[in-house]
Amino acid sequence: MKRYILLFLSLLFFFSPVPAQRKKVGLVLSGGGAKGAAHVGVLKVLEEAGIPVDYITGTSIGAIVGGLYSISHDVHTLDSMFRCQDWKFLLSDDVDRRYKVYSTEEDREKYLVSLPYNLKQKQEDPAGLITGHNLYNLFSNMTVGYHEVESFNDLPIPFACVAVDLISGKQVVLNKGSLPKAMRASMAIPGVFKPVVQDNMLLVDGGLLNNIPTDVVMDMGAEVIIGVDLSTGWKTEEEIKQLSGMLAQIMSIILENENYEKNKSNVDLLLNPDLKEFNVTSFSQQNIEEMIRRGEDATRKHWDELMLLKKHIYEGADVEEPPGKNKYVIADSWQLGNISFDGIPDHIESWLRKRLPIKENTSISMQDIEKTIAVLYGTGLFSQVEYQLSNDIPHHIHFSLKNNPQNRLNIGARFDSEDFVSILLNTAINHQFMRRSVFSVTARLNNNPYLLLSEQIGNMHEPIIRFSYRIKYNDISLREKNRTVNHLAFVSYSPEISYLGAGRNLNYEIGLHYDYFHYKKNISSNDFRVFPSTSEGIFNYFAAIRFDSRDQSYYPTRGFYMNMQARMFTDDLARYKKDSPFFSAIYDMNGIVSFSDRFCMIPSFQTRILVGNNIPFIYRNYMGGELDGRYLSQQISFPGIHRIQLFDNSLLVAKLTLRQRLGENHYIAVSGAYANSSDKFDMPNSRDIWGSSIQYYYNSNLGPAGLQLSYSNHEKRLNVFASVGYNF
């Protein structure tokens, strides 16, 4: 009897109707840089239309959008990612200034180009202008839980992306391993981003061979394919005459190959948003908003086709599937277990553990991880920082670090209406002499050139001993109100030994400095005190402390800066001209008060006080010009005073600047300044000086470019100053 019952149940199961399955839908997202914002608009309308997505493939920016969507980041998250990111920061190798070691930041803000090199003639890393670590870390933050996946088919939506192996020249389909690394590899534009090294391959942008990888999604099992093509077609003859048009045409020739046309022909519905006036770098907020809208518009124009396609997808299926729920929940915090590193020696690891904002066996947030990455890059020790957070509980975090090349060639340039052209050249060579030491040579080429040699012993993460020697030619026209009263040319020879330490935002230094002045030319007016005509040498002991928490040096929106310095001058290490030594004290500070992300107020205060007798003219107080320390290190800038003028032993300067940002990179500022100059704090006989200026600046790729108009009651005339480039 039991045998007949089992037979009956088997026949019943066999002949029972099985619900028909709908057709599997594949979504293909092409590359296109910033134009990838249109992908978000397309996804919005596809969701609104109820089109299911079973497989996703992408190239370049399409791999980024597709990879994030595949782990159930919804369109609102993707929309925010495009709109709210600081793309200029993401597409650079910069680090939040708050997390940089003071000394490394001070050097970086002088140079336009910094090129690593190896004296052993061996290139250890593949070339690229940008390592892409800021983008990679953004991807890592948004893919926690997917840093190591056996197969991307196991993601909430199966996913694959395309890259090209530079060694073999062949396409590589990335469908397992680290999701953020796969996304980063697929968008590595050759020559711009450093290739991703993986399994003995050098992986770059997949768009070189397959910009719309329909064939990949077909292999995954897609029966219905929707493709999004961000290409804008061929340029006209007139457009090609412009550099931007020519580059875009070259990219079209590379991307729109035979494989591209074949893959397009396999698409059931091809969406091609109108993005002709945009390019791969159109990352401004206004452009992104418009491209998202155009992605929506292009998809809505195909609404009727979408409804027919939807009907085809569900044809024969008994029940229409409800929209899937978000399977990816971003946790607010994680319980951290172990922290581990590779790529560094034990003594550096020990120092890092003390410095990092995360600690073992504590609760951490994504903000803590972001700060930790910024701190690691900010030390200046590493060119690459990657992390992996395990899925275990407690979670273990592992950092893979690559040492920063210490041999670098740095180049800076500046153009202004006083010196016309200035060039700054620097090379730093790392060598093993008494632990780690760095020898550097710096040369400035302009009307007041110098050569600086420096040997630095120690590491950035510990106190440093530095020996330096500078030879500088000085050609100074000293003015008194509206006339030149002294023209002085001399050469200074300046050896120095110092002990310094640097931390986050902080730098301190003590040392002994020597100046030997060899005067070449001294032409003075009859009614003006002259500089000495005989050469002389002077020692000075010094101590300095500097604090800088500003988020930027040139256009800060938050933070505080302070510099305090004291010096004692002698000609025999104890006295000056057989009398007591003389002294100088400097205090310099400014802070930023922001009323919005565009408007701020910057109050500042500077003072330099001299105490003692027989103070040489070369060490007196000087004020004027647009840049502090332009001609002499103690020079204080002041609006409305041209070049450099001599003032009394007590000099106090207060300034107030109001600055407004216009658009993305334009700034206008209005400044008012007051100076008080007196001798031996004799306030009744002091000089009061007022000045004001209006400035326009553009934050260009060559540095700040601007024009300043200034006036003071001291000179009583309008001064004009124009410049392009960083200060040095």
XYZ file of C-alpha atoms in Angstrom:
728
model
C 0.000 0.000 0.000
C 2.780 2.403 0.940
C 4.395 1.780 -2.459
C 1.188 2.901 -4.297
C 0.926 6.070 -2.214
C 4.520 7.087 -3.056
C 3.902 6.391 -6.733
C 0.752 8.539 -6.666
C 2.565 11.457 -5.004
C 5.429 11.266 -7.520
C 3.013 11.381 -10.466
C 1.147 14.284 -8.864
C 4.394 16.283 -8.477
C 5.540 15.470 -12.017
C 2.308 16.639 -13.663
C 1.807 19.715 -11.452
C 2.070 23.011 -13.403
C 5.421 24.815 -12.820
C 5.230 28.645 -12.752
C 6.848 30.037 -15.902
C 9.990 32.064 -15.280
C 10.320 35.524 -16.761
C 13.219 36.335 -19.040
C 16.491 37.388 -17.415
C 17.432 41.049 -17.962
C 20.977 42.304 -18.358
C 21.957 45.966 -17.941
C 25.094 47.227 -19.713
C 26.617 50.581 -18.641
C 29.292 52.152 -20.833
C 32.248 54.304 -19.868
C 32.348 58.082 -20.188
C 33.929 59.704 -17.125
C 31.769 62.416 -15.589
C 29.052 61.662 -18.141
C 28.363 58.538 -16.056
C 26.050 60.729 -13.964
C 23.494 60.068 -16.727
C 23.497 56.392 -15.694
C 21.806 57.440 -12.445
C 19.002 59.160 -14.343
C 18.526 56.041 -16.473
C 18.296 53.799 -13.390
C 15.667 56.079 -11.836
C 13.333 55.646 -14.782
C 14.009 51.902 -15.135
C 12.950 51.451 -11.507
C 9.895 53.628 -12.065
C 8.949 51.480 -15.066
C 9.335 48.294 -13.020
C 12.056 46.827 -15.231
C 13.901 44.095 -13.306
C 17.692 43.827 -13.500
C 19.210 40.355 -13.133
C 22.772 40.976 -14.368
C 24.937 44.089 -14.651
C 28.115 44.668 -16.615
C 29.993 47.913 -16.984
C 33.136 49.617 -18.142
C 34.961 52.513 -16.445
C 32.383 54.822 -14.813
C 29.783 52.223 -15.823
C 31.643 49.680 -13.684
C 31.492 52.060 -10.709
C 27.754 52.763 -11.018
C 27.009 49.124 -11.863
C 29.164 47.714 -9.070
C 27.497 49.882 -6.435
C 24.006 49.194 -7.796
C 24.725 45.466 -7.790
C 25.114 45.485 -3.992
C 21.803 47.319 -3.670
C 22.959 50.904 -3.290
C 19.762 52.566 -4.506
C 19.507 55.412 -7.016
C 19.202 57.988 -4.233
C 22.581 56.916 -2.841
C 24.137 57.010 -6.309
C 22.576 60.412 -6.947
C 24.118 61.744 -3.729
C 27.472 60.172 -4.587
C 27.660 62.194 -7.789
C 26.204 65.442 -6.463
C 27.891 65.679 -3.059
C 31.446 64.520 -3.742
C 34.430 66.850 -3.960
C 35.488 65.516 -7.361
C 38.560 67.724 -7.578
C 39.807 66.095 -4.385
C 38.769 62.568 -5.439
C 40.551 62.854 -8.780
C 43.818 63.887 -7.133
C 46.351 62.307 -4.793
C 45.796 65.006 -2.211
C 45.067 64.318 1.438
C 42.865 66.331 3.753
C 45.225 69.014 5.068
C 44.099 68.333 8.649
C 45.823 64.939 8.555
C 49.126 65.885 6.935
C 52.413 66.120 8.780
C 53.179 69.843 8.937
C 56.594 69.673 7.241
C 55.350 67.621 4.274
C 52.414 69.981 3.701
C 54.691 73.035 3.834
C 56.753 71.668 0.939
C 53.865 70.419 -1.190
C 52.236 73.841 -1.500
C 55.121 75.267 -3.550
C 55.368 72.930 -6.512
C 53.312 72.361 -9.638
C 54.862 69.000 -10.454
C 56.419 66.320 -8.251
C 57.979 63.373 -10.079
C 59.400 60.290 -8.320
C 62.508 58.664 -9.746
C 64.883 55.832 -8.904
C 68.647 56.255 -9.012
C 68.996 52.531 -9.705
C 67.222 52.975 -13.058
C 64.456 50.598 -12.054
C 60.803 51.529 -12.319
C 59.082 49.679 -9.501
C 55.527 50.817 -10.186
C 53.566 51.267 -13.415
C 53.285 54.882 -14.506
C 50.306 57.154 -13.959
C 49.891 60.796 -13.014
C 47.383 59.867 -10.295
C 47.491 56.828 -8.032
C 43.717 57.085 -7.572
C 43.818 56.305 -3.860
C 41.042 58.770 -2.999
C 38.678 57.099 -5.466
C 39.728 53.639 -4.323
C 39.054 54.476 -0.697
C 35.630 55.894 -1.596
C 34.836 52.597 -3.341
C 36.124 50.633 -0.334
C 33.945 52.660 2.030
C 30.860 52.014 -0.088
C 31.503 48.276 -0.481
C 32.200 47.140 3.075
C 31.313 43.443 3.201
C 32.384 42.910 -0.408
C 36.136 43.447 -0.155
C 36.792 39.795 -0.899
C 34.122 37.848 -2.771
C 34.487 34.340 -4.186
C 32.273 35.223 -7.148
C 30.487 38.418 -8.143
C 27.624 36.103 -9.166
C 26.921 35.899 -5.430
C 26.224 39.633 -5.163
C 22.592 40.733 -4.721
C 22.671 41.370 -8.488
C 25.344 39.344 -10.333
C 27.973 41.721 -11.690
C 31.069 41.794 -13.896
C 33.218 44.585 -15.270
C 35.832 44.847 -17.974
C 39.490 45.909 -17.894
C 42.428 45.559 -20.291
C 45.735 43.896 -19.438
C 48.508 46.154 -20.736
C 50.975 43.258 -20.846
C 48.971 40.919 -23.092
C 46.770 43.572 -24.691
C 43.699 41.434 -24.021
C 40.366 42.037 -22.370
C 39.978 40.817 -18.781
C 36.556 40.158 -17.267
C 36.640 40.887 -13.522
C 34.024 38.793 -11.709
C 35.597 37.760 -8.409
C 37.890 38.996 -5.642
C 37.841 42.571 -4.369
C 34.873 44.555 -5.671
C 36.456 47.994 -5.065
C 39.679 46.906 -6.781
C 37.730 45.622 -9.797
C 35.888 48.949 -10.089
C 39.167 50.874 -9.743
C 40.872 48.746 -12.420
C 38.056 49.205 -14.937
C 38.344 53.028 -14.772
C 42.178 53.328 -14.821
C 42.617 55.612 -17.827
C 46.142 54.850 -19.158
C 48.650 57.579 -18.355
C 46.204 59.361 -16.054
C 45.565 56.748 -13.355
C 48.157 54.238 -12.239
C 47.264 50.736 -13.499
C 46.050 48.159 -10.998
C 48.449 45.260 -10.452
C 46.659 41.928 -10.105
C 47.725 38.345 -10.837
C 50.784 39.443 -12.878
C 48.600 41.752 -14.964
C 48.597 45.549 -15.369
C 44.910 46.435 -15.596
C 43.638 49.644 -17.183
C 40.358 51.104 -18.455
C 38.252 48.438 -20.164
C 36.876 50.986 -22.610
C 40.022 50.620 -24.690
C 38.656 47.309 -26.054
C 35.058 47.013 -24.881
C 33.209 50.174 -23.931
C 29.763 48.544 -23.973
C 30.318 44.919 -22.822
C 27.106 43.322 -24.094
C 28.952 40.077 -24.850
C 29.895 39.727 -21.171
C 26.321 40.074 -19.910
C 25.146 37.561 -22.527
C 27.660 35.054 -21.223
C 26.269 35.621 -17.730
C 22.838 34.464 -18.921
C 20.965 37.616 -19.951
C 18.115 37.045 -22.414
C 16.983 40.678 -22.693
C 19.624 43.424 -22.772
C 19.308 47.142 -22.060
C 22.402 49.165 -22.934
C 23.341 52.716 -21.962
C 25.833 54.315 -24.348
C 27.370 57.646 -23.226
C 29.235 58.305 -26.464
C 28.439 61.560 -28.265
C 29.322 60.606 -31.833
C 31.912 62.054 -34.158
C 33.068 65.666 -33.940
C 32.717 68.118 -36.807
C 35.692 69.548 -38.669
C 35.339 72.834 -36.789
C 35.185 71.077 -33.400
C 38.322 69.042 -34.198
C 40.281 72.285 -34.661
C 39.991 72.826 -30.891
C 42.193 70.762 -28.578
C 39.250 69.447 -26.529
C 37.434 68.398 -29.705
C 40.527 66.708 -31.098
C 41.058 64.702 -27.892
C 37.391 63.689 -27.835
C 37.644 62.537 -31.469
C 40.742 60.467 -30.691
C 38.877 58.804 -27.816
C 35.948 58.052 -30.132
C 38.313 56.396 -32.618
C 39.729 54.221 -29.826
C 36.407 53.321 -28.197
C 34.079 52.974 -31.166
C 35.796 49.975 -32.735
C 34.416 46.897 -34.478
C 33.678 45.215 -31.136
C 31.736 48.286 -30.050
C 29.434 48.165 -33.094
C 28.918 44.402 -32.721
C 27.967 44.739 -29.063
C 25.543 47.557 -29.784
C 23.751 45.331 -32.314
C 23.039 42.776 -29.562
C 21.137 45.266 -27.419
C 17.336 45.038 -27.245
C 17.000 48.663 -26.108
C 19.844 51.154 -26.522
C 19.688 54.416 -24.571
C 21.989 57.246 -25.676
C 21.504 60.450 -23.601
C 22.276 63.745 -25.327
C 25.570 64.765 -23.675
C 27.344 66.508 -26.548
C 28.335 69.639 -24.607
C 29.833 67.592 -21.753
C 33.087 65.667 -21.484
C 34.795 63.176 -19.188
C 35.861 65.948 -16.778
C 32.515 67.779 -16.443
C 32.280 67.160 -12.699
C 30.853 70.522 -11.595
C 27.647 70.254 -9.583
C 25.680 72.108 -12.240
C 26.878 69.728 -14.966
C 26.179 66.633 -12.872
C 22.621 67.752 -12.132
C 22.012 68.396 -15.828
C 23.494 65.048 -16.929
C 21.367 63.135 -14.419
C 18.306 64.934 -15.784
C 19.272 64.118 -19.362
C 19.673 60.468 -18.459
C 16.110 60.521 -17.158
C 14.806 62.385 -20.221
C 16.505 60.002 -22.658
C 14.916 57.001 -20.908
C 11.446 58.553 -20.673
C 11.488 59.143 -24.415
C 11.579 55.346 -24.745
C 8.743 54.782 -22.249
C 6.487 53.003 -24.752
C 9.367 50.746 -25.784
C 10.066 50.033 -22.106
C 6.465 48.947 -21.572
C 6.635 46.648 -24.597
C 9.966 45.290 -23.375
C 8.489 44.723 -19.915
C 5.613 42.819 -21.461
C 8.123 40.699 -23.388
C 10.160 40.048 -20.232
C 7.145 38.738 -18.344
C 5.533 37.025 -21.326
C 4.419 33.554 -20.267
C 5.237 34.205 -16.617
C 2.314 33.683 -14.247
C 3.075 36.387 -11.707
C 4.839 39.713 -12.013
C 7.606 39.947 -9.430
C 7.364 42.656 -6.788
C 10.328 45.044 -6.695
C 13.201 43.662 -4.602
C 14.101 45.105 -1.244
C 17.442 46.669 -0.434
C 19.579 43.770 0.761
C 22.588 45.962 1.621
C 22.363 47.698 4.974
C 25.125 50.160 5.788
C 25.973 49.740 9.456
C 26.654 52.799 11.584
C 29.503 51.098 13.414
C 31.441 47.847 13.748
C 33.092 46.095 16.636
C 36.773 46.037 15.719
C 39.029 43.109 16.516
C 42.640 43.098 15.268
C 44.482 45.750 13.230
C 47.208 44.414 10.946
C 49.618 45.873 8.382
C 51.914 44.721 5.626
C 54.652 46.579 3.804
C 56.226 48.342 6.816
C 58.929 47.529 9.396
C 58.069 46.920 13.043
C 59.283 50.275 14.421
C 57.076 52.234 11.987
C 54.114 49.979 12.759
C 54.588 50.661 16.463
C 54.624 54.401 15.823
C 51.550 54.198 13.567
C 49.490 52.303 16.130
C 49.975 55.157 18.594
C 48.939 57.732 16.007
C 45.914 56.068 14.393
C 42.427 57.209 15.466
C 41.175 53.581 15.606
C 42.161 51.109 18.326
C 41.770 47.364 18.654
C 38.741 45.974 20.515
C 36.726 49.185 20.194
C 33.702 50.269 18.192
C 34.534 52.152 14.955
C 32.545 54.015 12.317
C 33.137 54.710 8.645
C 34.317 58.200 9.597
C 36.979 56.596 11.806
C 38.198 54.458 8.896
C 38.322 57.511 6.589
C 40.330 59.465 9.174
C 42.722 56.527 9.579
C 43.391 56.382 5.832
C 43.921 60.150 5.724
C 46.364 59.960 8.653
C 48.353 57.187 6.934
C 48.646 59.195 3.722
C 49.299 62.377 5.670
C 52.515 61.002 7.161
C 54.048 61.255 3.695
C 55.503 57.758 4.123
C 53.130 55.892 1.798
C 52.118 56.157 -1.837
C 49.343 53.590 -1.499
C 47.015 52.674 1.356
C 44.379 49.977 0.923
C 42.250 48.341 3.573
C 40.102 45.271 3.877
C 37.472 44.798 6.569
C 36.640 41.176 7.254
C 33.092 39.864 7.572
C 33.922 38.169 10.874
C 32.586 39.437 14.178
C 34.506 41.146 15.636
C 35.695 42.589 12.334
C 39.417 42.576 11.565
C 40.916 45.368 9.483
C 44.052 44.915 7.398
C 46.022 47.757 5.797
C 48.259 47.148 2.772
C 50.842 49.923 2.562
C 53.339 50.807 -0.141
C 56.301 53.008 0.724
C 56.390 56.426 -0.880
C 59.400 56.944 -3.182
C 61.731 59.371 -1.443
C 63.649 60.432 -4.550
C 61.643 63.186 -6.195
C 62.072 66.011 -8.676
C 59.856 68.981 -7.814
C 59.186 71.931 -10.117
C 57.443 75.201 -9.297
C 56.802 78.330 -11.345
C 55.390 81.772 -10.633
C 54.664 84.849 -12.743
C 53.998 88.291 -11.271
C 54.293 91.974 -12.052
C 57.368 92.493 -9.819
C 59.730 89.591 -10.520
C 58.031 88.595 -13.793
C 59.166 84.946 -13.798
C 60.360 82.772 -10.920
C 61.278 79.096 -11.157
C 61.761 76.761 -8.197
C 63.605 73.473 -8.696
C 64.111 70.844 -6.028
C 65.351 67.297 -5.851
C 65.331 65.093 -2.772
C 67.513 61.978 -2.679
C 66.992 59.338 -0.031
C 70.123 57.489 1.078
C 71.260 55.358 3.993
C 73.620 57.379 6.146
C 73.099 57.179 9.917
C 69.644 55.520 9.549
C 67.373 57.168 6.981
C 68.534 60.515 5.696
C 67.554 62.756 2.811
C 69.801 65.073 0.842
C 68.043 67.835 -1.064
C 69.051 70.591 -3.458
C 66.763 73.571 -4.059
C 67.365 76.381 -6.536
C 65.244 79.480 -7.103
C 65.747 81.342 -10.375
C 64.582 84.971 -10.444
C 65.911 88.472 -9.645
C 66.880 87.250 -6.166
C 68.083 83.686 -6.786
C 69.389 81.234 -4.229
C 70.859 77.746 -3.932
C 70.021 75.677 -0.856
C 71.715 72.404 0.128
C 70.231 70.364 2.957
C 70.990 67.087 4.710
C 68.208 65.751 6.922
C 68.864 62.871 9.326
C 65.936 61.015 10.820
C 62.358 60.173 9.885
C 59.288 62.296 9.550
C 57.728 60.395 12.436
C 60.532 61.354 14.854
C 62.650 64.440 15.600
C 65.060 65.394 12.820
C 68.520 66.937 12.735
C 69.042 69.122 9.679
C 72.175 70.725 8.250
C 71.745 73.312 5.513
C 73.764 75.818 3.536
C 72.257 78.594 1.427
C 73.859 81.013 -1.003
C 71.573 83.867 -2.022
C 71.990 86.885 -4.251
C 69.910 89.865 -3.095
C 69.037 92.868 -5.249
C 66.821 95.194 -3.214
C 65.380 98.591 -4.005
C 64.461 100.187 -0.693
C 61.735 102.820 -0.894
C 60.572 105.707 1.259
C 56.971 106.461 0.401
C 56.940 107.087 -3.383
C 60.660 107.137 -4.107
C 63.578 104.739 -4.144
C 66.139 105.843 -1.560
C 68.579 102.952 -1.552
C 69.599 100.256 -3.999
C 71.528 97.418 -2.414
C 73.047 94.290 -3.928
C 74.777 91.672 -1.798
C 75.455 87.943 -1.485
C 74.614 86.092 1.734
C 76.201 82.807 2.792
C 74.099 81.029 5.430
C 74.928 77.684 7.092
C 72.491 76.356 9.696
C 72.038 73.416 12.048
C 68.648 72.742 13.587
C 66.651 70.202 15.537
C 63.019 69.975 14.540
C 59.918 67.927 15.064
C 56.650 67.806 13.178
C 53.271 66.428 14.078
C 49.805 66.883 12.759
C 49.335 70.658 12.391
C 52.430 71.372 14.515
C 56.088 72.129 13.807
C 58.764 73.173 16.265
C 62.442 73.983 15.679
C 65.535 75.164 17.536
C 68.953 75.826 16.068
C 71.953 77.970 15.267
C 72.119 80.064 12.094
C 74.976 82.105 10.619
C 74.792 84.859 7.982
C 77.793 86.286 6.191
C 76.922 89.337 4.078
C 79.187 90.341 1.218
C 77.995 93.713 -0.098
C 78.425 94.315 -3.832
C 76.650 97.591 -4.482
C 75.188 100.312 -2.275
C 73.620 103.387 -3.882
C 71.760 105.741 -1.535
C 70.093 109.122 -1.777
C 71.814 111.950 0.139
C 69.146 112.231 2.834
C 68.877 108.531 3.678
C 70.866 106.381 6.049
C 73.011 103.922 4.177
C 73.633 100.221 4.655
C 77.137 99.262 5.718
C 79.567 98.851 2.865
C 81.828 96.401 4.655
C 81.076 92.703 4.853
C 80.100 91.188 8.187
C 79.082 87.872 9.743
C 76.427 87.355 12.414
C 75.293 84.286 14.372
C 71.779 83.861 15.690
C 70.265 81.294 18.048
C 66.616 80.674 17.260
C 63.524 78.825 18.452
C 60.234 78.630 16.590
C 56.866 76.947 16.901
C 54.188 76.891 14.223
C 50.637 75.601 14.320
C 48.403 75.316 11.269
C 44.978 73.644 11.296
C 43.641 75.371 8.162
C 42.019 73.135 5.582
C 43.806 75.007 2.760
C 46.713 77.397 2.570
C 45.414 79.758 -0.115
C 41.614 79.625 0.197
C 40.939 78.263 3.707
C 37.387 77.875 4.964
C 38.242 76.772 8.502
C 41.160 76.525 10.904
C 43.782 78.615 12.670
C 47.403 79.541 11.934
C 50.053 80.699 14.407
C 53.797 81.302 14.157
C 55.998 82.345 17.100
C 59.722 82.881 16.739
C 62.551 84.284 18.871
C 66.182 84.986 17.866
C 69.309 86.194 19.645
C 71.991 87.795 17.427
C 75.734 87.913 18.134
C 78.968 88.234 16.175
C 81.042 86.013 18.513
C 78.385 83.553 19.787
C 77.900 85.620 22.974
C 78.012 89.401 22.235
C 77.505 91.851 19.417
C 80.202 94.470 18.792
C 81.561 93.734 22.304
C 78.209 94.693 23.790
C 75.057 92.796 24.664
C 73.433 90.795 21.869
C 70.250 92.095 20.261
C 67.000 90.153 19.984
C 63.952 89.776 17.731
C 60.530 88.332 18.509
C 57.821 87.505 15.974
C 54.172 86.638 16.479
C 51.940 85.917 13.491
C 48.387 84.538 13.571
C 45.204 84.360 11.560
C 41.924 82.498 11.840
C 39.002 81.805 9.557
C 35.427 82.582 10.550
C 33.062 81.022 8.003
C 29.486 82.233 7.682
C 28.735 79.783 4.847
C 30.643 77.507 2.488
C 31.208 80.578 0.264
C 31.647 83.574 2.556
C 34.182 83.990 5.359
C 36.040 86.568 7.435
C 39.800 86.285 8.081
C 41.257 88.422 10.894
C 45.061 88.415 11.195
C 47.720 89.931 13.424
C 51.492 90.224 12.938
C 54.155 91.856 15.053
C 57.941 91.952 15.089
C 59.832 93.580 17.937
C 63.577 94.317 18.090
C 65.402 94.842 21.371
C 69.031 95.956 21.686
C 71.606 98.430 20.452
C 73.515 98.777 17.164
C 71.008 96.664 15.236
C 72.279 96.253 11.650
C 70.052 97.581 8.884
C 69.786 94.127 7.341
C 67.891 92.875 10.431
C 65.617 95.902 10.909
C 61.857 95.836 10.379
C 60.637 96.090 6.809
C 57.091 96.276 5.497
C 55.404 96.416 2.103
C 54.572 94.422 -0.947
C 52.022 91.625 -1.370
C 54.013 88.670 0.018
C 55.581 88.137 3.444
C 59.331 87.504 3.266
C 59.652 88.336 -0.439
C 62.965 90.220 -0.296
C 64.030 89.760 3.339
C 62.792 86.975 5.599
C 61.353 89.414 8.170
C 59.402 91.464 5.604
C 55.679 91.909 6.445
C 53.318 92.537 3.555
C 50.967 95.539 3.604
C 48.375 96.745 1.070
C 49.175 100.047 -0.614
C 52.938 99.994 0.120
C 54.988 99.126 -2.932
C 57.946 96.722 -2.651
C 59.796 97.181 0.700
C 60.239 100.080 3.161
C 62.106 100.526 6.454
C 60.169 100.964 9.717
C 60.918 101.274 13.415
C 61.940 98.614 15.931
C 58.386 97.859 17.037
C 56.058 96.996 14.182
C 52.460 95.822 14.583
C 50.120 94.955 11.703
C 46.432 93.996 11.912
C 44.324 93.002 8.910
C 40.733 92.017 8.268
C 39.720 90.277 5.038
C 36.230 89.459 3.783
C 36.229 86.813 1.053
C 33.433 85.536 -1.179
C 33.648 82.504 -3.463
C 31.941 82.895 -6.826
C 31.162 79.720 -8.753
C 33.574 76.838 -8.279
C 37.020 78.495 -8.427
C 36.575 82.279 -8.441
C 37.182 84.447 -5.363
C 36.819 88.133 -4.586
C 38.141 89.660 -1.365
C 38.222 93.050 0.320
C 40.893 93.778 2.952
C 41.545 96.556 5.416
C 44.864 96.896 7.295
C 46.330 98.972 10.127
C 50.030 99.229 11.053
C 51.723 100.922 13.984
C 55.478 101.601 13.851
C 57.396 102.954 16.846
C 60.842 102.920 18.384
C 61.207 101.479 21.905
C 57.387 101.297 22.310
C 57.126 105.081 22.060
C 53.410 105.158 21.245
C 52.941 108.981 21.298
C 55.564 109.305 18.546
C 54.492 106.240 16.608
C 53.356 106.158 13.001
C 49.830 104.996 12.151
C 49.364 103.588 8.675
C 46.124 102.509 7.026
C 45.723 100.468 3.887
C 43.069 98.644 1.899
C 42.831 96.375 -1.122
C 40.404 94.577 -3.376
C 41.491 91.268 -4.878
C 40.222 88.842 -7.470
C 41.694 85.318 -7.649
C 41.059 82.236 -9.730
C 42.109 78.835 -8.410
C 43.829 77.555 -11.557
C 45.847 74.403 -12.203
C 48.972 76.602 -12.154
C 48.129 77.951 -8.710
C 46.299 81.116 -7.664
C 45.906 83.594 -10.541
C 44.817 87.057 -9.526
C 44.798 90.826 -9.621
C 45.071 93.141 -6.624
C 44.393 96.880 -6.366
C 45.621 98.544 -3.146
C 45.937 101.979 -1.525
C 47.438 103.348 1.717
C 47.748 106.712 3.465
C 51.525 106.157 3.465
C 52.101 106.250 -0.291
C 48.745 107.822 -1.263
C 48.614 106.207 -4.657
C 46.978 103.190 -6.283
C 49.174 100.086 -6.574
C 48.429 97.257 -9.009
C 49.774 93.719 -8.638
C 49.099 90.681 -10.821
C 50.347 87.130 -10.291
C 49.939 83.495 -11.318
C 51.357 80.610 -9.282
C 52.231 79.474 -5.780
C 54.333 81.578 -3.431
C 57.947 80.632 -2.768
